[in-house]
Amino acid sequence: MLLLGMIAYGIYFGASHSVQQLAADAARIAMSGLSAAERQALVADFISRNGAGYAFVNPAKLVVDARDSVADGSQFVVSVTYDASNLPIWGLFYGIAMPGKTISRQSTIRLGGL
């Protein structure tokens, strides 16, 4: 039971890390955009081209929101939500308390110069 729990949570943590890394990489790409619309287009293009390259992530189940920060206009926020219900861990073992089936992560990057 301990081994199955370690495998289940390992898969989930791997997917969670991939979603966070995807958000961070997309935010880095967005820095090169000159306007909010261009940054959003760069993020969408990056996700569509590279989403499948991250472990345990099905790009069809990703929802991405990229926009200027409401709290601070000098920052750009990329939010990624992933429907993790397709991960094989949900049917692996029913006696373990499992995390939620939606993984939400975001990355914030500062725009402009120093």
N, CA, C and O atoms as a Tinker XYZ file with bonds, in Angstrom:
   456  protein
     1  N      0.830000   -1.181000    0.000000    73     2
     2  CA     0.000000    0.000000    0.000000    64     1     3
     3  C      0.886000    1.261000    0.000000    63     2     4     5
     4  O      0.575000    2.244000   -0.672000    81     3
     5  N      1.973000    1.220000    0.749000    73     3     6
     6  CA     2.884000    2.355000    0.783000    64     5     7
     7  C      3.513000    2.605000   -0.591000    63     6     8     9
     8  O      3.633000    3.750000   -1.026000    81     7
     9  N      3.905000    1.540000   -1.257000    73     7    10
    10  CA     4.507000    1.672000   -2.586000    64     9    11
    11  C      3.509000    2.252000   -3.587000    63    10    12    13
    12  O      3.863000    3.128000   -4.376000    81    11
    13  N      2.274000    1.773000   -3.560000    73    11    14
    14  CA     1.252000    2.311000   -4.468000    64    13    15
    15  C      0.978000    3.777000   -4.178000    63    14    16    17
    16  O      0.776000    4.564000   -5.102000    81    15
    17  N      0.971000    4.144000   -2.925000    73    15    18
    18  CA     0.780000    5.547000   -2.567000    64    17    19
    19  C      1.917000    6.419000   -3.080000    63    18    20    21
    20  O      1.687000    7.525000   -3.569000    81    19
    21  N      3.139000    5.923000   -2.970000    73    19    22
    22  CA     4.288000    6.674000   -3.470000    64    21    23
    23  C      4.213000    6.843000   -4.985000    63    22    24    25
    24  O      4.523000    7.914000   -5.508000    81    23
    25  N      3.809000    5.802000   -5.682000    73    23    26
    26  CA     3.684000    5.877000   -7.141000    64    25    27
    27  C      2.585000    6.863000   -7.528000    63    26    28    29
    28  O      2.772000    7.695000   -8.416000    81    27
    29  N      1.441000    6.765000   -6.859000    73    27    30
    30  CA     0.314000    7.643000   -7.180000    64    29    31
    31  C      0.672000    9.105000   -6.970000    63    30    32    33
    32  O      0.451000    9.935000   -7.852000    81    31
    33  N      1.221000    9.420000   -5.813000    73    31    34
    34  CA     1.589000   10.808000   -5.552000    64    33    35
    35  C      2.765000   11.250000   -6.409000    63    34    36    37
    36  O      2.837000   12.425000   -6.770000    81    35
    37  N      3.671000   10.375000   -6.743000    73    35    38
    38  CA     4.776000   10.724000   -7.627000    64    37    39
    39  C      4.286000   11.148000   -9.000000    63    38    40    41
    40  O      4.783000   12.121000   -9.567000    81    39
    41  N      3.318000   10.426000   -9.534000    73    39    42
    42  CA     2.735000   10.784000  -10.832000    64    41    43
    43  C      2.039000   12.137000  -10.737000    63    42    44    45
    44  O      2.187000   12.983000  -11.619000    81    43
    45  N      1.283000   12.333000   -9.667000    73    43    46
    46  CA     0.572000   13.599000   -9.500000    64    45    47
    47  C      1.556000   14.767000   -9.350000    63    46    48    49
    48  O      1.381000   15.809000   -9.982000    81    47
    49  N      2.582000   14.595000   -8.521000    73    47    50
    50  CA     3.571000   15.657000   -8.343000    64    49    51
    51  C      4.326000   15.927000   -9.639000    63    50    52    53
    52  O      4.689000   17.071000   -9.912000    81    51
    53  N      4.566000   14.895000  -10.436000    73    51    54
    54  CA     5.203000   15.088000  -11.737000    64    53    55
    55  C      4.339000   15.933000  -12.658000    63    54    56    57
    56  O      4.842000   16.830000  -13.334000    81    55
    57  N      3.048000   15.651000  -12.687000    73    55    58
    58  CA     2.130000   16.439000  -13.513000    64    57    59
    59  C      2.043000   17.872000  -12.995000    63    58    60    61
    60  O      2.026000   18.820000  -13.781000    81    59
    61  N      1.990000   18.029000  -11.691000    73    59    62
    62  CA     1.919000   19.355000  -11.086000    64    61    63
    63  C      3.172000   20.170000  -11.412000    63    62    64    65
    64  O      3.077000   21.354000  -11.737000    81    63
    65  N      4.327000   19.546000  -11.324000    73    63    66
    66  CA     5.573000   20.233000  -11.662000    64    65    67
    67  C      5.596000   20.606000  -13.146000    63    66    68    69
    68  O      6.056000   21.692000  -13.501000    81    67
    69  N      5.115000   19.736000  -13.996000    73    67    70
    70  CA     5.084000   20.024000  -15.431000    64    69    71
    71  C      4.188000   21.223000  -15.730000    63    70    72    73
    72  O      4.535000   22.063000  -16.561000    81    71
    73  N      3.043000   21.308000  -15.061000    73    71    74
    74  CA     2.138000   22.441000  -15.278000    64    73    75
    75  C      2.804000   23.739000  -14.813000    63    74    76    77
    76  O      2.700000   24.763000  -15.490000    81    75
    77  N      3.484000   23.704000  -13.665000    73    75    78
    78  CA     4.187000   24.901000  -13.179000    64    77    79
    79  C      5.303000   25.296000  -14.139000    63    78    80    81
    80  O      5.477000   26.480000  -14.428000    81    79
    81  N      6.051000   24.331000  -14.630000    73    79    82
    82  CA     7.139000   24.622000  -15.559000    64    81    83
    83  C      6.603000   25.169000  -16.878000    63    82    84    85
    84  O      7.208000   26.062000  -17.472000    81    83
    85  N      5.494000   24.648000  -17.329000    73    83    86
    86  CA     4.857000   25.139000  -18.550000    64    85    87
    87  C      4.444000   26.600000  -18.384000    63    86    88    89
    88  O      4.653000   27.409000  -19.288000    81    87
    89  N      3.865000   26.941000  -17.244000    73    87    90
    90  CA     3.477000   28.337000  -16.980000    64    89    91
    91  C      4.704000   29.242000  -16.936000    63    90    92    93
    92  O      4.681000   30.339000  -17.494000    81    91
    93  N      5.767000   28.797000  -16.284000    73    91    94
    94  CA     6.985000   29.604000  -16.184000    64    93    95
    95  C      7.640000   29.798000  -17.550000    63    94    96    97
    96  O      8.072000   30.902000  -17.881000    81    95
    97  N      7.713000   28.738000  -18.336000    73    95    98
    98  CA     8.320000   28.844000  -19.665000    64    97    99
    99  C      7.496000   29.753000  -20.575000    63    98   100   101
   100  O      8.053000   30.541000  -21.340000    81    99
   101  N      6.182000   29.642000  -20.494000    73    99   102
   102  CA     5.312000   30.501000  -21.312000    64   101   103
   103  C      5.457000   31.963000  -20.895000    63   102   104   105
   104  O      5.442000   32.852000  -21.747000    81   103
   105  N      5.598000   32.221000  -19.593000    73   103   106
   106  CA     5.785000   33.601000  -19.129000    64   105   107
   107  C      7.104000   34.167000  -19.639000    63   106   108   109
   108  O      7.171000   35.338000  -20.014000    81   107
   109  N      8.143000   33.355000  -19.658000    73   107   110
   110  CA     9.438000   33.822000  -20.181000    64   109   111
   111  C      9.336000   34.181000  -21.663000    63   110   112   113
   112  O      9.905000   35.175000  -22.114000    81   111
   113  N      8.608000   33.364000  -22.404000    73   111   114
   114  CA     8.408000   33.637000  -23.836000    64   113   115
   115  C      7.632000   34.942000  -24.017000    63   114   116   117
   116  O      7.910000   35.706000  -24.941000    81   115
   117  N      6.668000   35.196000  -23.144000    73   115   118
   118  CA     5.820000   36.384000  -23.269000    64   117   119
   119  C      6.596000   37.680000  -23.108000    63   118   120   121
   120  O      6.154000   38.723000  -23.590000    81   119
   121  N      7.729000   37.637000  -22.448000    73   119   122
   122  CA     8.514000   38.857000  -22.230000    64   121   123
   123  C      8.892000   39.552000  -23.531000    63   122   124   125
   124  O      9.069000   40.770000  -23.549000    81   123
   125  N      9.017000   38.813000  -24.596000    73   123   126
   126  CA     9.453000   39.415000  -25.853000    64   125   127
   127  C      8.329000   40.151000  -26.580000    63   126   128   129
   128  O      8.586000   40.836000  -27.571000    81   127
   129  N      7.101000   40.024000  -26.113000    73   127   130
   130  CA     5.984000   40.727000  -26.742000    64   129   131
   131  C      5.969000   42.202000  -26.389000    63   130   132   133
   132  O      6.319000   42.582000  -25.272000    81   131
   133  N      5.566000   43.029000  -27.333000    73   131   134
   134  CA     5.545000   44.479000  -27.111000    64   133   135
   135  C      4.221000   44.976000  -26.556000    63   134   136   137
   136  O      4.161000   46.049000  -25.955000    81   135
   137  N      3.161000   44.205000  -26.752000    73   135   138
   138  CA     1.843000   44.596000  -26.248000    64   137   139
   139  C      1.206000   43.386000  -25.571000    63   138   140   141
   140  O      1.675000   42.257000  -25.715000    81   139
   141  N      0.135000   43.643000  -24.835000    73   139   142
   142  CA    -0.557000   42.543000  -24.151000    64   141   143
   143  C     -1.080000   41.530000  -25.163000    63   142   144   145
   144  O     -1.008000   40.325000  -24.922000    81   143
   145  N     -1.601000   42.001000  -26.287000    73   143   146
   146  CA    -2.122000   41.091000  -27.305000    64   145   147
   147  C     -1.008000   40.226000  -27.904000    63   146   148   149
   148  O     -1.200000   39.033000  -28.140000    81   147
   149  N      0.147000   40.831000  -28.146000    73   147   150
   150  CA     1.267000   40.064000  -28.695000    64   149   151
   151  C      1.781000   39.042000  -27.679000    63   150   152   153
   152  O      2.122000   37.917000  -28.044000    81   151
   153  N      1.835000   39.435000  -26.411000    73   151   154
   154  CA     2.266000   38.494000  -25.364000    64   153   155
   155  C      1.302000   37.325000  -25.254000    63   154   156   157
   156  O      1.730000   36.181000  -25.105000    81   155
   157  N      0.008000   37.599000  -25.326000    73   155   158
   158  CA    -0.991000   36.526000  -25.274000    64   157   159
   159  C     -0.844000   35.581000  -26.457000    63   158   160   161
   160  O     -0.960000   34.365000  -26.303000    81   159
   161  N     -0.591000   36.134000  -27.635000    73   159   162
   162  CA    -0.392000   35.303000  -28.827000    64   161   163
   163  C      0.863000   34.441000  -28.693000    63   162   164   165
   164  O      0.863000   33.274000  -29.083000    81   163
   165  N      1.925000   35.015000  -28.142000    73   163   166
   166  CA     3.157000   34.244000  -27.947000    64   165   167
   167  C      2.938000   33.094000  -26.963000    63   166   168   169
   168  O      3.437000   31.990000  -27.179000    81   167
   169  N      2.202000   33.345000  -25.896000    73   167   170
   170  CA     1.912000   32.300000  -24.916000    64   169   171
   171  C      1.075000   31.194000  -25.556000    63   170   172   173
   172  O      1.377000   30.013000  -25.387000    81   171
   173  N      0.034000   31.565000  -26.282000    73   171   174
   174  CA    -0.829000   30.566000  -26.927000    64   173   175
   175  C     -0.032000   29.719000  -27.920000    63   174   176   177
   176  O     -0.204000   28.502000  -27.982000    81   175
   177  N      0.835000   30.364000  -28.689000    73   175   178
   178  CA     1.664000   29.639000  -29.646000    64   177   179
   179  C      2.629000   28.689000  -28.934000    63   178   180   181
   180  O      2.805000   27.548000  -29.363000    81   179
   181  N      3.252000   29.154000  -27.851000    73   179   182
   182  CA     4.186000   28.313000  -27.100000    64   181   183
   183  C      3.469000   27.085000  -26.530000    63   182   184   185
   184  O      3.982000   25.969000  -26.616000    81   183
   185  N      2.307000   27.289000  -25.960000    73   183   186
   186  CA     1.554000   26.174000  -25.364000    64   185   187
   187  C      1.154000   25.167000  -26.442000    63   186   188   189
   188  O      1.281000   23.959000  -26.237000    81   187
   189  N      0.678000   25.651000  -27.576000    73   187   190
   190  CA     0.239000   24.721000  -28.627000    64   189   191
   191  C      1.407000   23.942000  -29.223000    63   190   192   193
   192  O      1.247000   22.778000  -29.591000    81   191
   193  N      2.573000   24.564000  -29.321000    73   191   194
   194  CA     3.735000   23.890000  -29.903000    64   193   195
   195  C      4.457000   22.971000  -28.919000    63   194   196   197
   196  O      5.007000   21.946000  -29.324000    81   195
   197  N      4.461000   23.321000  -27.641000    73   195   198
   198  CA     5.310000   22.627000  -26.682000    64   197   199
   199  C      4.573000   21.923000  -25.549000    63   198   200   201
   200  O      5.207000   21.236000  -24.748000    81   199
   201  N      3.280000   22.071000  -25.460000    73   199   202
   202  CA     2.527000   21.486000  -24.343000    64   201   203
   203  C      2.678000   19.985000  -24.219000    63   202   204   205
   204  O      2.688000   19.459000  -23.106000    81   203
   205  N      2.794000   19.290000  -25.324000    73   203   206
   206  CA     2.911000   17.826000  -25.290000    64   205   207
   207  C      4.282000   17.359000  -24.817000    63   206   208   209
   208  O      4.458000   16.177000  -24.518000    81   207
   209  N      5.244000   18.253000  -24.744000    73   207   210
   210  CA     6.591000   17.868000  -24.355000    64   209   211
   211  C      6.823000   17.798000  -22.855000    63   210   212   213
   212  O      7.930000   17.482000  -22.419000    81   211
   213  N      5.824000   18.078000  -22.075000    73   211   214
   214  CA     5.952000   18.063000  -20.614000    64   213   215
   215  C      5.351000   16.766000  -20.071000    63   214   216   217
   216  O      4.303000   16.313000  -20.531000    81   215
   217  N      6.026000   16.182000  -19.092000    73   215   218
   218  CA     5.625000   14.874000  -18.560000    64   217   219
   219  C      4.227000   14.912000  -17.954000    63   218   220   221
   220  O      3.873000   15.836000  -17.223000    81   219
   221  N      3.446000   13.894000  -18.272000    73   219   222
   222  CA     2.103000   13.668000  -17.721000    64   221   223
   223  C      1.091000   14.737000  -18.124000    63   222   224   225
   224  O      0.044000   14.854000  -17.486000    81   223
   225  N      1.374000   15.516000  -19.161000    73   223   226
   226  CA     0.465000   16.588000  -19.576000    64   225   227
   227  C     -0.115000   16.283000  -20.947000    63   226   228   229
   228  O      0.615000   16.015000  -21.901000    81   227
   229  N     -1.435000   16.327000  -21.029000    73   227   230
   230  CA    -2.143000   16.223000  -22.295000    64   229   231
   231  C     -2.533000   17.645000  -22.690000    63   230   232   233
   232  O     -3.371000   18.251000  -22.022000    81   231
   233  N     -1.948000   18.196000  -23.758000    73   231   234
   234  CA    -2.205000   19.603000  -24.093000    64   233   235
   235  C     -3.671000   19.916000  -24.374000    63   234   236   237
   236  O     -4.081000   21.071000  -24.254000    81   235
   237  N     -4.453000   18.938000  -24.736000    73   235   238
   238  CA    -5.876000   19.178000  -24.990000    64   237   239
   239  C     -6.636000   19.515000  -23.712000    63   238   240   241
   240  O     -7.734000   20.068000  -23.774000    81   239
   241  N     -6.065000   19.188000  -22.559000    73   239   242
   242  CA    -6.742000   19.436000  -21.285000    64   241   243
   243  C     -6.191000   20.650000  -20.543000    63   242   244   245
   244  O     -6.474000   20.846000  -19.361000    81   243
   245  N     -5.409000   21.457000  -21.239000    73   243   246
   246  CA    -4.854000   22.668000  -20.644000    64   245   247
   247  C     -5.755000   23.864000  -20.921000    63   246   248   249
   248  O     -6.288000   24.003000  -22.022000    81   247
   249  N     -5.923000   24.718000  -19.932000    73   247   250
   250  CA    -6.613000   25.996000  -20.102000    64   249   251
   251  C     -5.626000   27.067000  -19.668000    63   250   252   253
   252  O     -5.109000   27.032000  -18.552000    81   251
   253  N     -5.367000   28.021000  -20.559000    73   251   254
   254  CA    -4.349000   29.037000  -20.308000    64   253   255
   255  C     -4.991000   30.420000  -20.315000    63   254   256   257
   256  O     -5.796000   30.742000  -21.189000    81   255
   257  N     -4.624000   31.224000  -19.336000    73   255   258
   258  CA    -5.059000   32.610000  -19.259000    64   257   259
   259  C     -3.803000   33.462000  -19.102000    63   258   260   261
   260  O     -3.084000   33.339000  -18.111000    81   259
   261  N     -3.546000   34.310000  -20.066000    73   259   262
   262  CA    -2.352000   35.157000  -20.048000    64   261   263
   263  C     -2.792000   36.604000  -20.200000    63   262   264   265
   264  O     -3.464000   36.964000  -21.167000    81   263
   265  N     -2.399000   37.442000  -19.215000    73   263   266
   266  CA    -2.788000   38.856000  -19.272000    64   265   267
   267  C     -1.936000   39.681000  -18.331000    63   266   268   269
   268  O     -1.227000   39.157000  -17.471000    81   267
   269  N     -2.027000   40.985000  -18.519000    73   267   270
   270  CA    -1.343000   41.894000  -17.605000    64   269   271
   271  C     -1.960000   41.749000  -16.224000    63   270   272   273
   272  O     -3.161000   41.517000  -16.091000    81   271
   273  N     -1.140000   41.887000  -15.210000    73   271   274
   274  CA    -1.604000   41.768000  -13.839000    64   273   275
   275  C     -2.574000   42.890000  -13.502000    63   274   276   277
   276  O     -2.342000   44.045000  -13.859000    81   275
   277  N     -3.646000   42.557000  -12.825000    73   275   278
   278  CA    -4.616000   43.558000  -12.389000    64   277   279
   279  C     -4.020000   44.392000  -11.253000    63   278   280   281
   280  O     -4.244000   45.600000  -11.177000    81   279
   281  N     -3.269000   43.746000  -10.385000    73   279   282
   282  CA    -2.701000   44.421000   -9.220000    64   281   283
   283  C     -1.510000   45.313000   -9.573000    63   282   284   285
   284  O     -1.308000   46.348000   -8.937000    81   283
   285  N     -0.723000   44.929000  -10.576000    73   283   286
   286  CA     0.484000   45.673000  -10.936000    64   285   287
   287  C      0.648000   45.617000  -12.447000    63   286   288   289
   288  O      0.973000   44.567000  -13.001000    81   287
   289  N      0.426000   46.729000  -13.107000    73   287   290
   290  CA     0.483000   46.784000  -14.562000    64   289   291
   291  C      1.850000   46.514000  -15.157000    63   290   292   293
   292  O      1.969000   46.328000  -16.369000    81   291
   293  N      2.894000   46.488000  -14.323000    73   291   294
   294  CA     4.232000   46.202000  -14.837000    64   293   295
   295  C      4.540000   44.711000  -14.828000    63   294   296   297
   296  O      5.671000   44.308000  -15.095000    81   295
   297  N      3.538000   43.890000  -14.520000    73   295   298
   298  CA     3.735000   42.445000  -14.485000    64   297   299
   299  C      2.745000   41.755000  -15.420000    63   298   300   301
   300  O      1.640000   42.241000  -15.663000    81   299
   301  N      3.175000   40.620000  -15.928000    73   299   302
   302  CA     2.356000   39.801000  -16.829000    64   301   303
   303  C      2.186000   38.435000  -16.167000    63   302   304   305
   304  O      3.159000   37.841000  -15.700000    81   303
   305  N      0.958000   37.944000  -16.128000    73   303   306
   306  CA     0.643000   36.700000  -15.421000    64   305   307
   307  C      0.162000   35.649000  -16.416000    63   306   308   309
   308  O     -0.726000   35.902000  -17.230000    81   307
   309  N      0.766000   34.469000  -16.331000    73   307   310
   310  CA     0.329000   33.319000  -17.124000    64   309   311
   311  C     -0.228000   32.288000  -16.142000    63   310   312   313
   312  O      0.498000   31.773000  -15.291000    81   311
   313  N     -1.515000   31.994000  -16.269000    73   311   314
   314  CA    -2.170000   31.001000  -15.418000    64   313   315
   315  C     -2.495000   29.776000  -16.265000    63   314   316   317
   316  O     -3.056000   29.893000  -17.355000    81   315
   317  N     -2.142000   28.614000  -15.758000    73   315   318
   318  CA    -2.395000   27.361000  -16.471000    64   317   319
   319  C     -3.201000   26.454000  -15.547000    63   318   320   321
   320  O     -2.814000   26.207000  -14.404000    81   319
   321  N     -4.317000   25.965000  -16.057000    73   319   322
   322  CA    -5.153000   25.012000  -15.338000    64   321   323
   323  C     -5.179000   23.725000  -16.142000    63   322   324   325
   324  O     -5.360000   23.740000  -17.360000    81   323
   325  N     -4.997000   22.620000  -15.452000    73   323   326
   326  CA    -4.928000   21.321000  -16.124000    64   325   327
   327  C     -5.931000   20.360000  -15.501000    63   326   328   329
   328  O     -5.969000   20.193000  -14.282000    81   327
   329  N     -6.736000   19.733000  -16.340000    73   327   330
   330  CA    -7.676000   18.707000  -15.896000    64   329   331
   331  C     -6.909000   17.394000  -15.808000    63   330   332   333
   332  O     -6.658000   16.743000  -16.822000    81   331
   333  N     -6.538000   17.010000  -14.585000    73   331   334
   334  CA    -5.698000   15.831000  -14.361000    64   333   335
   335  C     -6.514000   14.556000  -14.182000    63   334   336   337
   336  O     -5.988000   13.554000  -13.697000    81   335
   337  N     -7.776000   14.575000  -14.560000    73   335   338
   338  CA    -8.617000   13.397000  -14.370000    64   337   339
   339  C     -8.207000   12.226000  -15.255000    63   338   340   341
   340  O     -8.652000   11.101000  -15.027000    81   339
   341  N     -7.362000   12.471000  -16.267000    73   339   342
   342  CA    -6.923000   11.387000  -17.139000    64   341   343
   343  C     -5.664000   10.685000  -16.628000    63   342   344   345
   344  O     -5.221000    9.706000  -17.229000    81   343
   345  N     -5.088000   11.167000  -15.538000    73   343   346
   346  CA    -3.907000   10.503000  -14.983000    64   345   347
   347  C     -4.276000    9.108000  -14.487000    63   346   348   349
   348  O     -5.385000    8.909000  -13.991000    81   347
   349  N     -3.380000    8.154000  -14.610000    73   347   350
   350  CA    -3.715000    6.773000  -14.232000    64   349   351
   351  C     -3.822000    6.546000  -12.726000    63   350   352   353
   352  O     -4.152000    5.439000  -12.300000    81   351
   353  N     -3.557000    7.544000  -11.929000    73   351   354
   354  CA    -3.529000    7.338000  -10.481000    64   353   355
   355  C     -4.909000    7.200000   -9.861000    63   354   356   357
   356  O     -5.039000    6.620000   -8.783000    81   355
   357  N     -5.938000    7.715000  -10.510000    73   355   358
   358  CA    -7.268000    7.725000   -9.882000    64   357   359
   359  C     -7.819000    6.322000   -9.722000    63   358   360   361
   360  O     -8.590000    6.081000   -8.793000    81   359
   361  N     -7.461000    5.399000  -10.575000    73   359   362
   362  CA    -7.941000    4.033000  -10.448000    64   361   363
   363  C     -6.914000    3.084000   -9.863000    63   362   364   365
   364  O     -7.162000    1.882000   -9.761000    81   363
   365  N     -5.766000    3.611000   -9.479000    73   363   366
   366  CA    -4.680000    2.782000   -8.990000    64   365   367
   367  C     -4.986000    2.149000   -7.641000    63   366   368   369
   368  O     -4.771000    0.956000   -7.427000    81   367
   369  N     -5.488000    2.968000   -6.751000    73   367   370
   370  CA    -5.763000    2.452000   -5.412000    64   369   371
   371  C     -6.810000    3.347000   -4.765000    63   370   372   373
   372  O     -6.649000    4.567000   -4.733000    81   371
   373  N     -7.868000    2.758000   -4.256000    73   371   374
   374  CA    -8.984000    3.529000   -3.728000    64   373   375
   375  C     -8.860000    3.836000   -2.235000    63   374   376   377
   376  O     -9.695000    4.573000   -1.709000    81   375
   377  N     -7.879000    3.318000   -1.545000    73   375   378
   378  CA    -7.771000    3.535000   -0.118000    64   377   379
   379  C     -6.912000    4.720000    0.278000    63   378   380   381
   380  O     -6.715000    4.973000    1.467000    81   379
   381  N     -6.391000    5.461000   -0.715000    73   379   382
   382  CA    -5.493000    6.576000   -0.430000    64   381   383
   383  C     -6.234000    7.891000   -0.688000    63   382   384   385
   384  O     -6.907000    8.043000   -1.708000    81   383
   385  N     -6.105000    8.827000    0.234000    73   383   386
   386  CA    -6.677000   10.156000    0.010000    64   385   387
   387  C     -5.897000   10.825000   -1.116000    63   386   388   389
   388  O     -4.674000   10.943000   -1.047000    81   387
   389  N     -6.596000   11.255000   -2.133000    73   387   390
   390  CA    -5.947000   11.829000   -3.308000    64   389   391
   391  C     -6.221000   13.325000   -3.406000    63   390   392   393
   392  O     -7.242000   13.799000   -2.909000    81   391
   393  N     -5.327000   14.068000   -4.038000    73   391   394
   394  CA    -5.553000   15.506000   -4.236000    64   393   395
   395  C     -6.630000   15.740000   -5.290000    63   394   396   397
   396  O     -7.145000   14.791000   -5.882000    81   395
   397  N     -6.961000   16.982000   -5.515000    73   395   398
   398  CA    -7.983000   17.337000   -6.499000    64   397   399
   399  C     -7.571000   16.982000   -7.917000    63   398   400   401
   400  O     -6.385000   16.835000   -8.216000    81   399
   401  N     -8.558000   16.849000   -8.781000    73   399   402
   402  CA    -8.291000   16.451000  -10.163000    64   401   403
   403  C     -7.977000   17.633000  -11.072000    63   402   404   405
   404  O     -7.764000   17.454000  -12.271000    81   403
   405  N     -7.946000   18.833000  -10.514000    73   403   406
   406  CA    -7.584000   20.021000  -11.286000    64   405   407
   407  C     -6.321000   20.619000  -10.685000    63   406   408   409
   408  O     -6.248000   20.880000   -9.485000    81   407
   409  N     -5.331000   20.829000  -11.540000    73   407   410
   410  CA    -4.070000   21.440000  -11.123000    64   409   411
   411  C     -4.039000   22.851000  -11.700000    63   410   412   413
   412  O     -4.167000   23.036000  -12.910000    81   411
   413  N     -3.867000   23.843000  -10.831000    73   411   414
   414  CA    -3.803000   25.243000  -11.260000    64   413   415
   415  C     -2.489000   25.846000  -10.793000    63   414   416   417
   416  O     -2.155000   25.786000   -9.610000    81   415
   417  N     -1.754000   26.419000  -11.718000    73   415   418
   418  CA    -0.488000   27.062000  -11.396000    64   417   419
   419  C     -0.382000   28.357000  -12.191000    63   418   420   421
   420  O     -1.010000   28.508000  -13.239000    81   419
   421  N      0.415000   29.285000  -11.684000    73   419   422
   422  CA     0.619000   30.530000  -12.434000    64   421   423
   423  C      2.043000   31.005000  -12.266000    63   422   424   425
   424  O      2.739000   30.650000  -11.316000    81   423
   425  N      2.449000   31.814000  -13.215000    73   423   426
   426  CA     3.784000   32.406000  -13.181000    64   425   427
   427  C      3.640000   33.880000  -13.540000    63   426   428   429
   428  O      2.915000   34.246000  -14.464000    81   427
   429  N      4.337000   34.701000  -12.799000    73   427   430
   430  CA     4.296000   36.147000  -13.007000    64   429   431
   431  C      5.678000   36.620000  -13.418000    63   430   432   433
   432  O      6.685000   36.201000  -12.847000    81   431
   433  N      5.718000   37.487000  -14.403000    73   431   434
   434  CA     6.991000   38.012000  -14.862000    64   433   435
   435  C      6.887000   39.521000  -15.020000    63   434   436   437
   436  O      5.858000   40.042000  -15.450000    81   435
   437  N      7.944000   40.205000  -14.674000    73   435   438
   438  CA     7.964000   41.652000  -14.757000    64   437   439
   439  C      8.268000   42.095000  -16.177000    63   438   440   441
   440  O      9.148000   41.542000  -16.837000    81   439
   441  N      7.545000   43.083000  -16.635000    73   439   442
   442  CA     7.725000   43.601000  -17.999000    64   441   443
   443  C      8.682000   44.790000  -17.991000    63   442   444   445
   444  O      8.810000   45.492000  -16.988000    81   443
   445  N      9.324000   44.995000  -19.077000    73   443   446
   446  CA    10.138000   46.185000  -19.230000    64   445   447
   447  C     11.554000   46.028000  -18.730000    63   446   448   449
   448  O     12.051000   44.917000  -18.545000    81   447
   449  N     12.193000   47.158000  -18.516000    73   447   450
   450  CA    13.603000   47.188000  -18.155000    64   449   451
   451  C     13.865000   46.881000  -16.707000    63   450   452   453
   452  O     13.106000   46.157000  -16.064000    81   451
   453  N     14.926000   47.426000  -16.205000    73   451   454
   454  CA    15.369000   47.175000  -14.850000    64   453   455
   455  C     14.436000   47.823000  -13.915000    63   454   456
   456  O     14.621000   47.739000  -12.701000    81   455
